């Protein structure tokens, strides 16, 4: 589904990603781990075209999307769930969702507003509330649901449990597990590697902008040495 | 008392025109972070287009066509040059539109000449109407009604249509709108054109109560700017409220002390900003901690 080849990304003159390569196959959940500042968010932003890579290729469904503008990449089927949620504050919950609907076919799971409300009943109850008054947990639900409304073939999830109360963390993990069971393809960035590895098939670790480890999630769960070295646990 | 009432009414009418101009200005500022100095010239072009057209097509058709033509001018300005300044230093956009405004004012002088024209009110709205408590100009009443209608239409568009929702979303987080698959460059061009249409339509309806001169663009720009800041940048009803405040205070102060009427808007703006840097109805401002 997605093959990233030797991607190099800069913020101005600052070289942040160095020859990052990774792969996600259809239906997989892949964890992208690493310490704060390792380059996880930048990797997602590069794939999305928000901070385009200076060199390297991003092959999505067989085509290089590395030079396309973000809205074209989104319409090709990449869904972006940002790390700080970025709900539109002046729109209602329902408007936030409807805005993200795209033209064309319903994608693999054919998400509709009704389908989203069935899956996230809490959002239906607050559908007329403005984004600015939502709690952190509600915003996190909404930002995931909003991206699903676009029926992406690949979902890039950046730290979905960050800053949430423990009970909401479990709720969000449950949602991601359900998406996995529905067959969504997901790149999951997480600080909490134990949680992420629990639902991923494979994992990559970034360190200072380099991919320093890749392998099956089960192997990494048992590899205390690597976890100690790169994740500090 | 009747004299006061008529100054008050004139102020309300003036305020409604200001509000329409300011809404276009704040829309462009809110979505593109561009302080659009061409906004006044677009207002002037609306007045001139209507002046040239009305002889041939009449008041109502000119009321539709002239603003659309101004929208096309705005669309071209955005597509050709202004879009290049987005995301850069806000000073670039300001300087560029400032230069464009001066150039366009010269173009107006070349095409229509330096002299002013007076534009007659349409015949059906000539004369006055007895409102019971006062006698008032029919055209100004029509103007007020049209301005209120336009304000309501803009509000309905922003609040009740999917495209309005995208524009509001773009004003808070343009990058996120793009990441959700919306063609941001096209949306920005559209917003610029809508803002231009609003400036243009205000120029068309204001033409009969002002004389149409090359300098009316500059003359409307400063009040529009004051209104947007006073009302709170990005606030729809803030702009309407501030438009009315500036219109009424300017008009009524003429009655008591004509010399201060020009500075009254600035005095009010300064006083409000001292206590409320975000303006009357704006979001928390960068000036506040
Ligand atoms: N907008 C930016 N401008 C300059 N440097 C940035 C910017 N965003 C992130 N960085 C730098 O890029 C590196 C990677 O950051 P990021 O991708 O956010 O890491 P992570 O998501 O893994 O915590 C860090 O050193 C960070 O300081
Ligand atoms: Mg991050």
Short mmCIF file of C-alpha atoms and ligand atoms in Angstrom, two decimals:
data_model
loop_
_atom_site.label_atom_id
_atom_site.label_comp_id
_atom_site.label_asym_id
_atom_site.label_seq_id
_atom_site.Cartn_x
_atom_site.Cartn_y
_atom_site.Cartn_z
CA UNK A 1 0.00 0.00 0.00
CA UNK A 2 2.71 2.47 1.07
CA UNK A 3 6.44 2.28 0.41
CA UNK A 4 8.66 5.10 1.63
CA UNK A 5 12.11 5.04 0.04
CA UNK A 6 15.09 6.98 1.40
CA UNK A 7 13.12 10.01 2.42
CA UNK A 8 15.08 13.12 3.51
CA UNK A 9 13.17 15.96 5.07
CA UNK A 10 14.26 19.42 6.20
CA UNK A 11 12.78 22.27 8.19
CA UNK A 12 14.53 25.13 6.47
CA UNK A 13 18.19 24.21 6.77
CA UNK A 14 17.68 21.70 9.56
CA UNK A 15 17.98 18.15 8.25
CA UNK A 16 15.46 16.13 10.27
CA UNK A 17 14.84 12.82 8.45
CA UNK A 18 17.77 10.85 7.03
CA UNK A 19 17.08 8.21 4.35
CA UNK A 20 13.93 7.03 6.11
CA UNK A 21 12.48 3.95 4.46
CA UNK A 22 9.44 2.01 5.57
CA UNK A 23 6.62 -0.07 4.24
CA UNK A 24 3.00 -0.69 5.17
CA UNK A 25 0.99 -3.47 3.57
CA UNK A 26 -2.72 -3.48 3.11
CA UNK A 27 -4.63 -4.30 6.30
CA UNK A 28 -1.58 -3.93 8.52
CA UNK A 29 -1.20 -1.91 11.68
CA UNK A 30 2.39 -0.69 11.86
CA UNK A 31 3.80 1.08 14.91
CA UNK A 32 6.27 3.96 14.50
CA UNK A 33 8.10 4.44 17.79
CA UNK A 34 10.89 6.60 19.11
CA UNK A 35 11.72 9.22 21.69
CA UNK A 36 10.43 12.74 21.67
CA UNK A 37 12.00 14.63 18.78
CA UNK A 38 13.03 11.47 16.92
CA UNK A 39 11.13 12.53 13.79
CA UNK A 40 7.85 10.57 14.01
CA UNK A 41 5.56 13.53 13.39
CA UNK A 42 7.84 14.75 10.62
CA UNK A 43 7.61 11.34 8.95
CA UNK A 44 3.82 11.53 8.95
CA UNK A 45 3.86 15.14 7.73
CA UNK A 46 6.23 14.17 4.92
CA UNK A 47 4.00 11.32 3.75
CA UNK A 48 1.02 13.69 3.87
CA UNK A 49 2.83 16.33 1.82
CA UNK A 50 2.60 18.93 4.59
CA UNK A 51 6.39 19.00 4.95
CA UNK A 52 7.38 17.42 1.63
CA UNK A 53 10.60 15.39 1.55
CA UNK A 54 13.46 17.03 -0.31
CA UNK A 55 14.63 13.72 -1.72
CA UNK A 56 13.30 10.19 -1.77
CA UNK A 57 10.07 8.64 -2.91
CA UNK A 58 6.71 7.99 -1.30
CA UNK A 59 4.94 5.28 -3.30
CA UNK A 60 1.26 5.00 -2.48
CA UNK A 61 -0.85 2.48 -4.37
CA UNK A 62 1.93 2.23 -6.94
CA UNK A 63 2.42 5.96 -7.61
CA UNK A 64 4.95 8.45 -6.30
CA UNK A 65 3.02 11.04 -4.26
CA UNK A 66 6.07 12.80 -2.77
CA UNK A 67 5.66 15.93 -4.86
CA UNK A 68 1.88 16.29 -4.74
CA UNK A 69 0.05 18.91 -2.66
CA UNK A 70 -1.57 17.63 0.56
CA UNK A 71 -5.14 17.87 -0.68
CA UNK A 72 -4.34 15.67 -3.67
CA UNK A 73 -2.61 13.15 -1.40
CA UNK A 74 -5.67 13.18 0.88
CA UNK A 75 -7.97 12.61 -2.07
CA UNK A 76 -5.80 9.72 -3.27
CA UNK A 77 -6.72 7.99 0.01
CA UNK A 78 -4.30 8.99 2.76
CA UNK A 79 -5.99 10.00 6.02
CA UNK A 80 -4.19 12.20 8.54
CA UNK A 81 -5.04 12.29 12.25
CA UNK A 82 -2.80 15.05 13.69
CA UNK A 83 -1.10 14.85 17.06
CA UNK A 84 -2.80 17.87 18.60
CA UNK A 85 -6.27 16.96 17.26
CA UNK A 86 -6.89 20.22 15.45
CA UNK A 87 -10.68 20.21 15.65
CA UNK A 88 -12.20 23.26 13.93
CA UNK A 89 -13.30 25.30 16.96
CA UNK A 90 -16.03 27.36 15.31
CA UNK A 91 -17.74 24.39 13.65
CA UNK A 92 -20.07 21.94 15.33
CA UNK A 93 -19.17 18.29 15.75
CA UNK A 94 -21.41 17.43 12.85
CA UNK A 95 -19.91 20.14 10.62
CA UNK A 96 -16.41 18.92 11.50
CA UNK A 97 -17.44 15.48 10.28
CA UNK A 98 -19.32 16.58 7.18
CA UNK A 99 -16.49 18.82 6.07
CA UNK A 100 -14.19 15.81 5.82
CA UNK A 101 -16.48 13.86 3.52
CA UNK A 102 -14.95 13.36 0.09
CA UNK A 103 -16.37 12.94 -3.35
CA UNK A 104 -16.33 9.56 -4.98
CA UNK A 105 -16.66 6.00 -3.77
CA UNK A 106 -17.08 5.07 -0.14
CA UNK A 107 -13.68 3.40 0.21
CA UNK A 108 -13.20 0.06 1.83
CA UNK A 109 -15.48 0.46 4.83
CA UNK A 110 -17.81 3.03 3.28
CA UNK A 111 -18.00 5.32 6.31
CA UNK A 112 -21.02 7.60 6.31
CA UNK A 113 -22.24 10.03 8.97
CA UNK A 114 -24.69 7.36 10.17
CA UNK A 115 -21.94 4.75 10.26
CA UNK A 116 -19.69 7.08 12.24
CA UNK A 117 -22.46 7.82 14.75
CA UNK A 118 -23.15 4.12 15.14
CA UNK A 119 -19.49 3.49 15.82
CA UNK A 120 -19.00 6.60 18.01
CA UNK A 121 -22.38 7.02 19.76
CA UNK A 122 -20.86 9.65 22.08
CA UNK A 123 -20.35 11.95 19.09
CA UNK A 124 -24.00 11.74 18.09
CA UNK A 125 -25.01 13.03 21.49
CA UNK A 126 -22.84 16.13 21.12
CA UNK A 127 -23.30 16.66 17.37
CA UNK A 128 -24.52 20.26 17.76
CA UNK A 129 -21.74 21.31 20.11
CA UNK A 130 -18.97 23.60 18.84
CA UNK A 131 -15.49 22.13 18.57
CA UNK A 132 -14.08 24.65 21.03
CA UNK A 133 -16.11 23.36 23.99
CA UNK A 134 -15.23 19.66 23.64
CA UNK A 135 -13.15 17.78 26.20
CA UNK A 136 -9.81 16.31 25.21
CA UNK A 137 -11.30 12.84 24.90
CA UNK A 138 -14.20 14.05 22.78
CA UNK A 139 -11.79 15.93 20.54
CA UNK A 140 -9.67 12.82 20.09
CA UNK A 141 -12.71 10.72 19.13
CA UNK A 142 -13.80 13.43 16.73
CA UNK A 143 -10.42 13.84 15.07
CA UNK A 144 -10.27 10.10 14.34
CA UNK A 145 -13.90 10.00 13.20
CA UNK A 146 -13.36 13.08 11.02
CA UNK A 147 -10.51 11.43 9.16
CA UNK A 148 -12.54 8.24 8.73
CA UNK A 149 -15.30 10.32 7.11
CA UNK A 150 -12.94 10.75 4.17
CA UNK A 151 -12.77 6.95 3.81
CA UNK A 152 -8.99 6.77 3.61
CA UNK A 153 -7.22 3.62 2.45
CA UNK A 154 -4.37 4.38 4.85
CA UNK A 155 -4.72 6.16 8.21
CA UNK A 156 -1.75 8.03 9.70
CA UNK A 157 -2.41 8.28 13.44
CA UNK A 158 -0.10 10.61 15.39
CA UNK A 159 -0.07 10.00 19.14
CA UNK A 160 -3.80 9.44 19.61
CA UNK A 161 -3.53 8.81 23.36
CA UNK A 162 -1.32 11.79 24.19
CA UNK A 163 -2.61 13.85 27.10
CA UNK A 164 -5.69 11.74 27.71
CA UNK A 165 -6.98 10.44 31.04
CA UNK A 166 -6.28 6.69 31.53
CA UNK A 167 -9.89 5.73 30.92
CA UNK A 168 -9.92 7.67 27.61
CA UNK A 169 -6.62 6.07 26.62
CA UNK A 170 -8.29 2.67 26.90
CA UNK A 171 -11.30 3.93 24.96
CA UNK A 172 -9.12 5.21 22.11
CA UNK A 173 -7.11 1.99 22.01
CA UNK A 174 -10.36 0.07 21.79
CA UNK A 175 -11.37 2.15 18.79
CA UNK A 176 -8.06 1.54 17.03
CA UNK A 177 -8.42 -2.19 17.71
CA UNK A 178 -11.88 -2.14 16.15
CA UNK A 179 -10.56 -0.29 13.10
CA UNK A 180 -7.89 -2.95 12.77
CA UNK A 181 -10.55 -5.66 12.89
CA UNK A 182 -12.46 -3.84 10.18
CA UNK A 183 -9.37 -4.11 8.02
CA UNK A 184 -8.18 -0.49 8.03
CA UNK A 185 -4.50 0.03 7.23
CA UNK A 186 -2.88 2.11 9.95
CA UNK A 187 0.46 3.74 10.71
CA UNK A 188 0.36 4.29 14.46
CA UNK A 189 2.75 6.74 16.11
CA UNK A 190 2.85 6.32 19.88
CA UNK A 191 4.92 7.38 22.87
CA UNK A 192 3.38 4.51 24.79
CA UNK A 193 5.12 1.68 22.97
CA UNK A 194 3.64 -1.09 25.11
CA UNK A 195 0.14 -0.09 24.05
CA UNK A 196 1.12 0.38 20.41
CA UNK A 197 2.99 -2.92 20.14
CA UNK A 198 0.02 -4.72 21.63
CA UNK A 199 -2.07 -4.05 18.54
CA UNK A 200 0.56 -3.81 15.78
CA UNK A 201 1.91 -6.48 13.47
CA UNK A 202 5.21 -4.72 12.83
CA UNK A 203 7.17 -1.83 14.24
CA UNK A 204 9.81 0.71 13.25
CA UNK A 205 11.92 2.72 15.65
CA UNK A 206 13.25 6.16 14.76
CA UNK A 207 16.22 7.74 16.48
CA UNK A 208 17.46 11.23 15.52
CA UNK A 209 15.77 10.92 12.14
CA UNK A 210 17.19 7.49 11.29
CA UNK A 211 15.30 4.20 11.18
CA UNK A 212 17.26 2.13 13.70
CA UNK A 213 15.04 -0.91 14.06
CA UNK A 214 12.34 -2.66 12.12
CA UNK A 215 10.72 -6.01 12.74
CA UNK A 216 7.66 -7.87 13.92
CA UNK A 217 5.98 -6.32 16.94
CA UNK A 218 6.15 -9.60 18.89
CA UNK A 219 9.93 -9.64 18.56
CA UNK A 220 10.26 -6.11 19.80
CA UNK A 221 8.00 -6.80 22.79
CA UNK A 222 10.53 -9.38 23.96
CA UNK A 223 13.65 -7.45 22.93
CA UNK A 224 14.43 -5.58 26.15
CA UNK A 225 17.82 -4.48 24.91
CA UNK A 226 16.45 -2.54 21.92
CA UNK A 227 13.59 -1.13 23.95
CA UNK A 228 16.03 -0.01 26.63
CA UNK A 229 18.37 1.56 24.10
CA UNK A 230 15.95 3.46 21.88
CA UNK A 231 12.77 3.84 23.87
CA UNK A 232 14.20 4.15 27.35
CA UNK A 233 12.05 1.42 28.89
CA UNK B 1 -35.29 66.17 17.86
CA UNK B 2 -36.24 65.38 14.25
CA UNK B 3 -32.84 66.69 13.25
CA UNK B 4 -31.20 64.32 15.70
CA UNK B 5 -33.31 61.45 14.38
CA UNK B 6 -32.24 62.08 10.83
CA UNK B 7 -28.54 62.24 11.81
CA UNK B 8 -29.07 59.02 13.72
CA UNK B 9 -30.69 57.34 10.72
CA UNK B 10 -27.96 58.59 8.41
CA UNK B 11 -25.47 57.11 10.84
CA UNK B 12 -27.21 53.74 10.78
CA UNK B 13 -27.25 53.74 6.98
CA UNK B 14 -23.59 54.71 6.87
CA UNK B 15 -22.83 52.04 9.45
CA UNK B 16 -24.56 49.37 7.39
CA UNK B 17 -22.46 50.27 4.34
CA UNK B 18 -19.34 50.20 6.51
CA UNK B 19 -20.39 46.81 7.83
CA UNK B 20 -20.71 45.30 4.34
CA UNK B 21 -17.28 46.64 3.38
CA UNK B 22 -15.75 45.46 6.65
CA UNK B 23 -17.19 41.95 6.31
CA UNK B 24 -15.37 41.45 3.03
CA UNK B 25 -12.20 42.88 4.53
CA UNK B 26 -12.32 40.66 7.62
CA UNK B 27 -13.14 37.56 5.58
CA UNK B 28 -9.97 38.02 3.52
CA UNK B 29 -7.92 38.92 6.59
CA UNK B 30 -9.31 35.96 8.55
CA UNK B 31 -8.75 33.30 5.89
CA UNK B 32 -5.58 34.54 4.19
CA UNK B 33 -4.00 36.75 6.88
CA UNK B 34 -3.69 39.45 4.24
CA UNK B 35 -4.42 43.07 5.13
CA UNK B 36 -5.97 43.83 1.78
CA UNK B 37 -5.34 47.44 0.85
CA UNK B 38 -7.06 46.95 -2.51
CA UNK B 39 -10.37 46.54 -0.68
CA UNK B 40 -11.16 50.27 -0.88
CA UNK B 41 -10.40 50.38 -4.60
CA UNK B 42 -12.69 47.41 -5.17
CA UNK B 43 -15.39 49.44 -3.42
CA UNK B 44 -14.64 52.39 -5.73
CA UNK B 45 -14.72 50.14 -8.79
CA UNK B 46 -18.17 48.93 -7.75
CA UNK B 47 -19.38 52.52 -7.67
CA UNK B 48 -17.78 53.38 -11.03
CA UNK B 49 -18.99 50.21 -12.76
CA UNK B 50 -22.52 50.88 -11.54
CA UNK B 51 -22.27 54.51 -12.63
CA UNK B 52 -21.26 53.46 -16.15
CA UNK B 53 -23.74 50.61 -16.39
CA UNK B 54 -26.91 52.06 -14.92
CA UNK B 55 -27.54 54.27 -17.96
CA UNK B 56 -27.70 51.14 -20.09
CA UNK B 57 -29.06 48.37 -17.91
CA UNK B 58 -30.88 50.15 -15.10
CA UNK B 59 -30.45 50.04 -11.33
CA UNK B 60 -31.30 46.42 -10.53
CA UNK B 61 -29.24 44.75 -13.21
CA UNK B 62 -26.29 47.03 -12.41
CA UNK B 63 -26.70 46.05 -8.75
CA UNK B 64 -26.04 42.44 -9.76
CA UNK B 65 -23.55 42.90 -12.62
CA UNK B 66 -21.24 45.56 -11.17
CA UNK B 67 -20.36 43.57 -8.01
CA UNK B 68 -19.83 40.43 -10.09
CA UNK B 69 -17.45 42.37 -12.31
CA UNK B 70 -15.61 43.58 -9.20
CA UNK B 71 -15.48 39.93 -8.12
CA UNK B 72 -13.76 39.09 -11.40
CA UNK B 73 -11.23 41.88 -10.81
CA UNK B 74 -10.58 40.53 -7.31
CA UNK B 75 -10.29 37.01 -8.68
CA UNK B 76 -7.68 38.17 -11.21
CA UNK B 77 -5.70 40.15 -8.62
CA UNK B 78 -5.58 37.11 -6.35
CA UNK B 79 -4.69 34.62 -9.08
CA UNK B 80 -2.05 36.81 -10.69
CA UNK B 81 -0.22 38.29 -7.74
CA UNK B 82 -1.71 38.34 -4.27
CA UNK B 83 -1.68 34.55 -3.78
CA UNK B 84 2.11 34.66 -3.91
CA UNK B 85 2.26 36.45 -0.57
CA UNK B 86 0.36 33.80 1.43
CA UNK B 87 2.27 32.18 4.23
CA UNK B 88 5.11 34.71 3.96
CA UNK B 89 5.76 37.77 6.05
CA UNK B 90 2.39 39.60 6.40
CA UNK B 91 4.23 42.77 5.45
CA UNK B 92 4.63 41.48 1.86
CA UNK B 93 0.88 41.18 1.37
CA UNK B 94 0.32 44.56 2.92
CA UNK B 95 2.92 46.31 0.75
CA UNK B 96 1.86 44.53 -2.41
CA UNK B 97 -1.82 45.34 -2.01
CA UNK B 98 -0.91 48.90 -1.03
CA UNK B 99 0.99 49.30 -4.30
CA UNK B 100 -1.80 47.68 -6.28
CA UNK B 101 -4.34 50.01 -4.69
CA UNK B 102 -2.36 53.10 -5.70
CA UNK B 103 -1.90 51.78 -9.23
CA UNK B 104 -5.61 50.96 -9.56
CA UNK B 105 -6.57 54.40 -8.31
CA UNK B 106 -4.50 55.85 -11.17
CA UNK B 107 -6.28 53.51 -13.57
CA UNK B 108 -9.59 54.89 -12.33
CA UNK B 109 -8.34 58.45 -12.97
CA UNK B 110 -7.27 57.45 -16.47
CA UNK B 111 -10.56 55.80 -17.35
CA UNK B 112 -13.10 58.02 -15.61
CA UNK B 113 -11.16 61.23 -15.02
CA UNK B 114 -10.32 63.16 -11.88
CA UNK B 115 -13.67 64.84 -11.43
CA UNK B 116 -16.46 63.47 -9.29
CA UNK B 117 -19.78 62.25 -10.60
CA UNK B 118 -23.04 62.26 -8.81
CA UNK B 119 -25.13 59.18 -9.32
CA UNK B 120 -28.87 59.61 -9.27
CA UNK B 121 -30.96 57.35 -7.10
CA UNK B 122 -33.26 55.15 -9.17
CA UNK B 123 -36.51 56.93 -9.99
CA UNK B 124 -38.70 54.59 -7.95
CA UNK B 125 -36.62 55.43 -4.87
CA UNK B 126 -36.39 59.20 -5.38
CA UNK B 127 -37.92 61.50 -2.80
CA UNK B 128 -38.93 60.83 0.77
CA UNK B 129 -41.22 58.61 2.72
CA UNK B 130 -43.29 59.56 5.78
CA UNK B 131 -42.42 57.02 8.44
CA UNK B 132 -44.88 58.50 10.92
CA UNK B 133 -42.20 59.62 13.38
CA UNK B 134 -40.05 61.22 10.69
CA UNK B 135 -39.75 61.87 6.99
CA UNK B 136 -36.79 60.07 5.47
CA UNK B 137 -35.12 59.53 2.10
CA UNK B 138 -36.61 56.58 0.23
CA UNK B 139 -33.26 55.68 -1.29
CA UNK B 140 -31.51 55.55 2.07
CA UNK B 141 -34.23 53.23 3.34
CA UNK B 142 -33.74 51.01 0.29
CA UNK B 143 -30.00 51.13 0.86
CA UNK B 144 -30.41 50.07 4.48
CA UNK B 145 -32.70 47.22 3.47
CA UNK B 146 -30.27 46.01 0.80
CA UNK B 147 -27.32 46.19 3.20
CA UNK B 148 -29.22 44.20 5.84
CA UNK B 149 -30.20 41.64 3.21
CA UNK B 150 -26.58 41.27 2.08
CA UNK B 151 -25.36 40.90 5.66
CA UNK B 152 -27.95 38.18 6.30
CA UNK B 153 -27.08 36.37 3.07
CA UNK B 154 -23.40 36.34 3.96
CA UNK B 155 -24.25 35.05 7.42
CA UNK B 156 -26.46 32.29 6.02
CA UNK B 157 -23.76 31.35 3.56
CA UNK B 158 -21.08 31.08 6.25
CA UNK B 159 -23.24 29.36 8.86
CA UNK B 160 -25.56 27.14 6.88
CA UNK B 161 -23.73 25.92 3.80
CA UNK B 162 -20.96 23.33 3.52
CA UNK B 163 -18.80 25.82 1.66
CA UNK B 164 -19.22 28.34 4.46
CA UNK B 165 -18.08 25.68 6.92
CA UNK B 166 -14.92 25.10 4.88
CA UNK B 167 -14.20 28.83 4.90
CA UNK B 168 -14.68 29.07 8.66
CA UNK B 169 -12.49 26.01 9.14
CA UNK B 170 -9.86 27.56 6.86
CA UNK B 171 -9.83 30.68 9.00
CA UNK B 172 -8.86 28.62 12.06
CA UNK B 173 -6.60 25.96 10.51
CA UNK B 174 -5.93 26.17 6.78
CA UNK B 175 -3.37 23.36 6.78
CA UNK B 176 -5.80 20.93 8.39
CA UNK B 177 -8.47 21.81 5.82
CA UNK B 178 -5.98 20.92 3.12
CA UNK B 179 -4.99 17.68 4.85
CA UNK B 180 -8.64 16.66 4.76
CA UNK B 181 -8.65 16.92 0.98
CA UNK B 182 -9.87 20.44 0.29
CA UNK B 183 -8.25 22.41 -2.50
CA UNK B 184 -6.92 25.27 -0.38
CA UNK B 185 -5.57 27.50 -3.18
CA UNK B 186 -8.95 27.38 -4.92
CA UNK B 187 -10.80 28.12 -1.69
CA UNK B 188 -8.58 31.15 -1.03
CA UNK B 189 -9.21 32.53 -4.50
CA UNK B 190 -12.93 32.07 -3.97
CA UNK B 191 -12.81 33.86 -0.62
CA UNK B 192 -10.92 36.74 -2.18
CA UNK B 193 -13.54 36.98 -4.92
CA UNK B 194 -16.39 36.92 -2.38
CA UNK B 195 -14.69 39.64 -0.34
CA UNK B 196 -14.29 41.69 -3.52
CA UNK B 197 -17.97 41.26 -4.40
CA UNK B 198 -18.89 42.57 -0.95
CA UNK B 199 -16.69 45.64 -1.41
CA UNK B 200 -18.14 46.13 -4.88
CA UNK B 201 -21.78 45.84 -3.88
CA UNK B 202 -21.23 48.34 -1.06
CA UNK B 203 -19.77 50.72 -3.63
CA UNK B 204 -22.77 50.28 -5.90
CA UNK B 205 -25.38 51.02 -3.26
CA UNK B 206 -23.38 53.85 -1.69
CA UNK B 207 -22.79 55.64 -5.01
CA UNK B 208 -26.06 57.67 -5.01
CA UNK B 209 -25.45 59.10 -1.53
CA UNK B 210 -21.80 59.98 -2.11
CA UNK B 211 -20.31 61.53 -5.15
CA UNK B 212 -18.18 59.03 -7.03
CA UNK B 213 -14.56 60.21 -6.97
CA UNK B 214 -11.23 58.41 -7.44
CA UNK B 215 -10.46 58.91 -3.75
CA UNK B 216 -13.54 57.16 -2.32
CA UNK B 217 -11.57 53.92 -2.21
CA UNK B 218 -9.03 55.38 0.17
CA UNK B 219 -11.79 57.14 2.07
CA UNK B 220 -13.63 53.89 2.85
CA UNK B 221 -10.53 51.83 3.65
CA UNK B 222 -9.59 53.46 6.93
CA UNK B 223 -13.06 53.16 8.52
CA UNK B 224 -13.20 49.54 7.32
CA UNK B 225 -9.89 48.83 8.97
CA UNK B 226 -10.93 50.55 12.20
CA UNK B 227 -14.20 48.59 12.21
CA UNK B 228 -12.52 45.23 11.78
CA UNK B 229 -10.12 45.93 14.63
CA UNK B 230 -12.82 47.45 16.83
CA UNK B 231 -15.25 44.59 16.23
CA UNK B 232 -12.58 41.94 16.68
CA UNK B 233 -10.69 40.36 13.80
CA UNK B 234 -12.64 37.46 12.35
CA UNK B 235 -15.85 38.22 14.22
CA UNK B 236 -18.87 38.51 11.92
CA UNK B 237 -21.26 40.25 14.29
CA UNK B 238 -18.36 42.21 15.76
CA UNK B 239 -17.86 43.84 12.35
CA UNK B 240 -21.56 44.59 12.00
CA UNK B 241 -21.76 46.07 15.49
CA UNK B 242 -18.57 48.09 15.05
CA UNK B 243 -19.78 49.30 11.65
CA UNK B 244 -22.93 50.66 13.26
CA UNK B 245 -20.99 52.23 16.12
CA UNK B 246 -18.60 53.99 13.76
CA UNK B 247 -21.39 55.06 11.40
CA UNK B 248 -23.65 56.44 14.09
CA UNK B 249 -20.90 58.14 16.09
CA UNK B 250 -19.45 59.79 12.98
CA UNK B 251 -22.83 61.01 11.83
CA UNK B 252 -24.17 62.19 15.18
CA UNK B 253 -20.94 63.95 16.12
CA UNK B 254 -21.23 66.06 12.97
CA UNK B 255 -24.34 67.52 14.50
CA UNK B 256 -22.59 68.65 17.67
CA UNK B 257 -19.05 69.33 16.64
CA UNK B 258 -18.31 68.65 12.99
CA UNK B 259 -14.51 68.94 13.34
CA UNK B 260 -14.21 65.90 15.56
CA UNK B 261 -16.38 63.58 13.49
CA UNK B 262 -13.37 62.39 11.48
CA UNK B 263 -11.37 61.33 14.50
CA UNK B 264 -14.24 59.86 16.51
CA UNK B 265 -13.79 56.32 15.10
CA UNK B 266 -10.13 56.32 16.09
CA UNK B 267 -10.89 57.61 19.56
CA UNK B 268 -13.46 54.87 20.09
CA UNK B 269 -11.12 52.22 18.71
CA UNK B 270 -8.28 53.33 20.95
CA UNK B 271 -10.51 53.45 24.02
CA UNK B 272 -11.89 49.96 23.38
CA UNK B 273 -8.51 48.42 22.59
CA UNK B 274 -7.01 49.82 25.80
CA UNK B 275 -9.46 47.75 27.80
CA UNK B 276 -10.08 44.94 25.34
CA UNK B 277 -7.25 44.30 22.89
CA UNK B 278 -9.26 41.60 21.11
CA UNK B 279 -11.92 44.14 20.10
CA UNK B 280 -15.58 44.01 21.03
CA UNK B 281 -16.35 40.45 19.95
CA UNK B 282 -13.04 38.99 18.79
CA UNK B 283 -11.23 35.88 19.88
CA UNK B 284 -8.44 36.18 22.39
CA UNK B 285 -5.88 38.42 20.75
CA UNK B 286 -2.14 38.06 20.43
CA UNK B 287 -1.93 41.32 22.36
CA UNK B 288 -3.39 39.62 25.43
CA UNK B 289 -1.53 37.26 27.71
N1 LIG C 1 8.40 23.28 12.52
C1 LIG C 1 9.64 22.88 12.84
N2 LIG C 1 10.69 23.66 12.55
C2 LIG C 1 11.95 23.27 12.84
N3 LIG C 1 12.25 22.12 13.45
C3 LIG C 1 11.24 21.29 13.77
C4 LIG C 1 9.89 21.63 13.49
N4 LIG C 1 9.09 20.62 13.92
C5 LIG C 1 9.93 19.71 14.44
N5 LIG C 1 11.21 20.09 14.35
C6 LIG C 1 12.38 19.34 14.81
O1 LIG C 1 12.42 18.13 14.08
C7 LIG C 1 12.80 17.05 14.91
C8 LIG C 1 11.75 15.96 14.85
O2 LIG C 1 10.54 16.43 15.41
P1 LIG C 1 9.22 15.59 15.39
O3 LIG C 1 9.06 14.99 14.04
O4 LIG C 1 8.14 16.45 15.89
O5 LIG C 1 9.53 14.45 16.44
P2 LIG C 1 8.56 13.45 17.21
O6 LIG C 1 7.21 13.54 16.59
O7 LIG C 1 9.19 12.11 17.03
O8 LIG C 1 8.55 13.87 18.63
C9 LIG C 1 13.00 17.63 16.31
O9 LIG C 1 14.36 17.85 16.49
C10 LIG C 1 12.25 18.94 16.26
O10 LIG C 1 12.87 19.88 17.10
MG1 LIG C 2 5.37 14.05 17.45
#
